[in-house]
Coordinates of C-alpha atoms and ligand atoms in Angstrom, one line a residue:
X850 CA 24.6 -15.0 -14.6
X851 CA 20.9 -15.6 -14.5
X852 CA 18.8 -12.6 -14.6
X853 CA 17.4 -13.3 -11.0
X854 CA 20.7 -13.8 -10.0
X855 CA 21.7 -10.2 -10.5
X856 CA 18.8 -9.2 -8.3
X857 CA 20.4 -10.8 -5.9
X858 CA 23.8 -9.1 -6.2
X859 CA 22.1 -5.8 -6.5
X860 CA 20.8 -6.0 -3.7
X861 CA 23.7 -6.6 -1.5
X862 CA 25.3 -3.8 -3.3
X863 CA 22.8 -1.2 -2.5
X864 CA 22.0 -2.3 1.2
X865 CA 25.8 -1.9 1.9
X866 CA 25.5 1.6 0.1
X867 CA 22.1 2.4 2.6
X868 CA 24.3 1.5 5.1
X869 CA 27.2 3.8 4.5
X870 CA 25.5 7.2 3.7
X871 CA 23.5 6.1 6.6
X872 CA 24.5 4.1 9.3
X873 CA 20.6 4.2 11.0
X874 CA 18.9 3.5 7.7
X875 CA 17.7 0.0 8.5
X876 CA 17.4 0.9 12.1
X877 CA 15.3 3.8 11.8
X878 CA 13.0 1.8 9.5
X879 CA 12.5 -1.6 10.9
X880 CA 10.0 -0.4 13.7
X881 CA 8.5 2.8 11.6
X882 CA 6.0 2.8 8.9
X883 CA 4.8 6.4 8.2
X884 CA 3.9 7.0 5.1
X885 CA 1.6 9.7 4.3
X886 CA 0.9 9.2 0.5
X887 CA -0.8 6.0 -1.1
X888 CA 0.3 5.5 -4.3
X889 CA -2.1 3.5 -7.2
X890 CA -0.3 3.2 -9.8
X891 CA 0.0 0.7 -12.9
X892 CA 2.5 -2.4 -12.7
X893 CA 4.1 -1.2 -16.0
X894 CA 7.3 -2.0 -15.0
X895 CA 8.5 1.1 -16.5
X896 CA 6.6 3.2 -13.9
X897 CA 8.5 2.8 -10.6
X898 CA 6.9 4.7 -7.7
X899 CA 9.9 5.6 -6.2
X900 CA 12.6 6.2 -8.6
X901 CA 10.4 8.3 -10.3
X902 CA 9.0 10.8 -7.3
X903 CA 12.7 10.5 -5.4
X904 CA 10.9 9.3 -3.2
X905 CA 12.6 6.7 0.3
X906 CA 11.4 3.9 1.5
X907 CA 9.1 4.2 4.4
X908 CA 7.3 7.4 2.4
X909 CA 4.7 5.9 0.7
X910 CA 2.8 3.0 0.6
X911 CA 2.3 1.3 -2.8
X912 CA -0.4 -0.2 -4.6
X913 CA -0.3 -1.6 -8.2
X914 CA -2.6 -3.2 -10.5
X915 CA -3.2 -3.3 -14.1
X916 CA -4.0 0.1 -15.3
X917 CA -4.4 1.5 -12.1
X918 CA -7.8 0.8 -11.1
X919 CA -9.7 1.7 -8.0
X920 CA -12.5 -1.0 -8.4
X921 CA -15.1 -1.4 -6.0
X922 CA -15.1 -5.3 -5.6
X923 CA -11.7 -6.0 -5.5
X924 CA -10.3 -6.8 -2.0
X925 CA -6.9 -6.6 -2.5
X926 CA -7.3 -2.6 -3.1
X927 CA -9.7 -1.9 -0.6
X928 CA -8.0 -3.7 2.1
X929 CA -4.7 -1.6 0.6
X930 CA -7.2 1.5 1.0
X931 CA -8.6 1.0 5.1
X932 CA -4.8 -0.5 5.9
X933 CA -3.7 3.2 4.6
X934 CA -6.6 5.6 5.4
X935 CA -7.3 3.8 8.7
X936 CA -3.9 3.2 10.6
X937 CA -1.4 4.9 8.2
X938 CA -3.5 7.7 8.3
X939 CA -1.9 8.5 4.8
X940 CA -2.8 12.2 3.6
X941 CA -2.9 11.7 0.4
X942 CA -3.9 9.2 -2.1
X943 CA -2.2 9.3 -6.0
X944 CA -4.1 7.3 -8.5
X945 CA -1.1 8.0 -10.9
X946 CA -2.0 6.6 -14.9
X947 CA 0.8 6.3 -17.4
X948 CA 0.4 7.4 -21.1
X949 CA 0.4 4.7 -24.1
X950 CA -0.9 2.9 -21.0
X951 CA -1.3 -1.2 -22.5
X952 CA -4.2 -2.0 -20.3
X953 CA -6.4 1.2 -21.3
X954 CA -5.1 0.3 -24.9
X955 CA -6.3 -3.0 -24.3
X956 CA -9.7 -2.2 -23.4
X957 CA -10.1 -0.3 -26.3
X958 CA -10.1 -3.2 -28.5
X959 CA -12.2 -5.5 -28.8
X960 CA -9.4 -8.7 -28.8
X961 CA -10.6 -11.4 -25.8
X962 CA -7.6 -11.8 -23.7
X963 CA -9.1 -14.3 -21.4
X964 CA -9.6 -13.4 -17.9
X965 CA -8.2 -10.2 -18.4
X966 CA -11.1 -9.2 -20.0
X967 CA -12.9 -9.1 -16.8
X968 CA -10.5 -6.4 -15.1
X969 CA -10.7 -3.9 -19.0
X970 CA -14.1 -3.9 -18.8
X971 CA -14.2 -1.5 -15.7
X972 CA -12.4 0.5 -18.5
X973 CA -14.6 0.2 -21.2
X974 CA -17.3 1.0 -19.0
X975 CA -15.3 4.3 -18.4
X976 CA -14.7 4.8 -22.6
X977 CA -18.6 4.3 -23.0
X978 CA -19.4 6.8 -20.5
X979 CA -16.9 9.5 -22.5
X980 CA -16.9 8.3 -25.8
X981 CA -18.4 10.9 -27.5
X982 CA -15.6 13.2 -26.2
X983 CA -12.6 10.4 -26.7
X984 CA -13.7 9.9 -30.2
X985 CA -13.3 13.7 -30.9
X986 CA -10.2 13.7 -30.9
X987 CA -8.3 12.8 -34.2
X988 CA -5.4 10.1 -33.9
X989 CA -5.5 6.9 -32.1
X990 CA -2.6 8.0 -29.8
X991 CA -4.5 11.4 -29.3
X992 CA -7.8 9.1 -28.1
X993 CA -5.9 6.6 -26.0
X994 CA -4.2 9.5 -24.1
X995 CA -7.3 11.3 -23.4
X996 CA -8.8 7.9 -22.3
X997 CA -6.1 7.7 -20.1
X998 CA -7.1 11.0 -18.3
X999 CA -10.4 10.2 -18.4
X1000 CA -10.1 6.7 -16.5
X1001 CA -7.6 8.6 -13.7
X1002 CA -10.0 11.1 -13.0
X1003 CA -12.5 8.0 -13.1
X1004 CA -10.3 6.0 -10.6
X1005 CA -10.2 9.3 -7.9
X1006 CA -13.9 9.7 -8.2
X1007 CA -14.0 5.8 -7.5
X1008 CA -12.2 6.1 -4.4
X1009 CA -14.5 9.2 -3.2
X1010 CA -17.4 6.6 -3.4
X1011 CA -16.1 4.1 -0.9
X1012 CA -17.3 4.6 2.6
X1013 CA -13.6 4.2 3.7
X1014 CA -12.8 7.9 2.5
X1015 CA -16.1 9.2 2.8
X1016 CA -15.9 8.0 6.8
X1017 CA -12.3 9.7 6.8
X1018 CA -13.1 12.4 5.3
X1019 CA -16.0 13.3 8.0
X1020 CA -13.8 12.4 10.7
X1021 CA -10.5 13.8 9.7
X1022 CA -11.0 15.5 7.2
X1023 CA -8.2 13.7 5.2
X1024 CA -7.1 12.1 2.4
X1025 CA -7.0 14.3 -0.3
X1026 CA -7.2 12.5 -3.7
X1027 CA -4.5 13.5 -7.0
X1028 CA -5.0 12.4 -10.0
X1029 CA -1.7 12.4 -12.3
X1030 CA -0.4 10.9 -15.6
X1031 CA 2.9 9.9 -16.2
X1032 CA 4.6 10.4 -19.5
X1033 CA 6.5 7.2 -20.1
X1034 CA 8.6 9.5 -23.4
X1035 CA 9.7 12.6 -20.9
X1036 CA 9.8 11.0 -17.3
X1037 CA 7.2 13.9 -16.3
X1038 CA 3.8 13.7 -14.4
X1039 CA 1.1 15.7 -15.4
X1040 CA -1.5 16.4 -11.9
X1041 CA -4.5 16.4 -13.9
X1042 CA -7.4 16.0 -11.2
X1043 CA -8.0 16.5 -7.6
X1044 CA -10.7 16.3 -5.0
X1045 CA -10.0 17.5 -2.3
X1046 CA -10.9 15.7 1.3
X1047 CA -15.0 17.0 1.7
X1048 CA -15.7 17.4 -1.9
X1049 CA -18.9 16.9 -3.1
X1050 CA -20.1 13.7 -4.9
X1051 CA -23.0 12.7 -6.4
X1052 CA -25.6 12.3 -3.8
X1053 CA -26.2 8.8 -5.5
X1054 CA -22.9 7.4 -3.7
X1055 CA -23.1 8.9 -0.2
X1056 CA -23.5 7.4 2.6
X1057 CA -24.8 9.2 5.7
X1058 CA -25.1 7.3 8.3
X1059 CA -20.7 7.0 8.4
Ligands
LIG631 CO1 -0.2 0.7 -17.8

């Protein structure tokens, strides 16, 4: 059987399970979309949103990118970001990082990768800003990791700046933003980082006229 193939068969399998714990499952969801957590995550394919948070479809609504990045250009994440703060309403945003994370790894190098290089260097921006403090620590694991951390809380502070939370949060005073790191060896999140909806930015990225 071909790899793809299985996909197939697996899918069957589990839709006829839905199905019996839950006669309304595919009902209930056809003509509902509530989800009141967006999720950022990495495309690692070893972080999967759900299986890891136990989480159902229908409860949150997903975003993935290489390293998890909340960049301020890219239209594919902001249009992810108003579709969830705007008519999903979503409480809560999770920018959630992975450790030994390739990408961040990545940018630490200095190997061209081709176009790639384009989406690390809103990391290495991030390791410039904190190297002093990434360097202090001793093994390359040990730096990576704290890089990690570092680019999360990064990523949240990221999407405080746009003026689709900002607007939100003066209007609704939601979402609140969690920043959390997965650890790929003990299937555990760390929450390392949160601003909550109002927080205080730098003045430099407000916008008041919202
Ligand atoms: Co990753």
């Amino acid at each position: 059987m071909k790899v793809y193939e299985k996909l197939l068969l697996e899918n069957k399998a589990w839709a006829k399970e839905q199905v019996e714990d839950d006669p309304d499952f595919f009902a209930r969801l056809e003509h509902l979309q509530t989800p009141e957590i967006l999720w950022i995550a990495c495309s690692d394919s070893r972080v999967p949103a759900d299986r890891i948070t136990g989480t159902q479809p229908g409860e949150i609504f997903v975003h993935r990118n290489i390293a998890n990045m909340v960049v301020h250009t890219d239209l594919n994440l902001l249009s992810v970001l108003q579709y969830a703060v705007e008519v999903l309403k979503v409480k809560h945003i999770i920018v959630c990082g992975h450790y030994g994370c390739g990408g961040v790894k990545a940018a630490m190098s200095q190997n061209s990768l081709g176009i790639i290089n384009k989406w690390l260097r809103n990391i290495k921006d991030v390791y410039r800003i904190h190297k002093d403090e990434v360097e202090s620590h001793k093994t390359e694991s040990e730096k990576l990791n704290r890089l990690i951390e570092l680019n999360i809380i990064e990523q949240v502070y990221n999407l405080a700046k746009t003026s689709i939370v900002q607007s939100a949060w003066k209007h609704h005073q939601l979402p609140h933003l969690h920043g959390w790191v997965y650890g790929l060896n003990n299937g555990i999140i760390n929450p390392i980082f949160e601003l909550e909806a109002g927080s205080a930015i730098d003045p430099f990225y407000t916008y008041d006229n919202l």
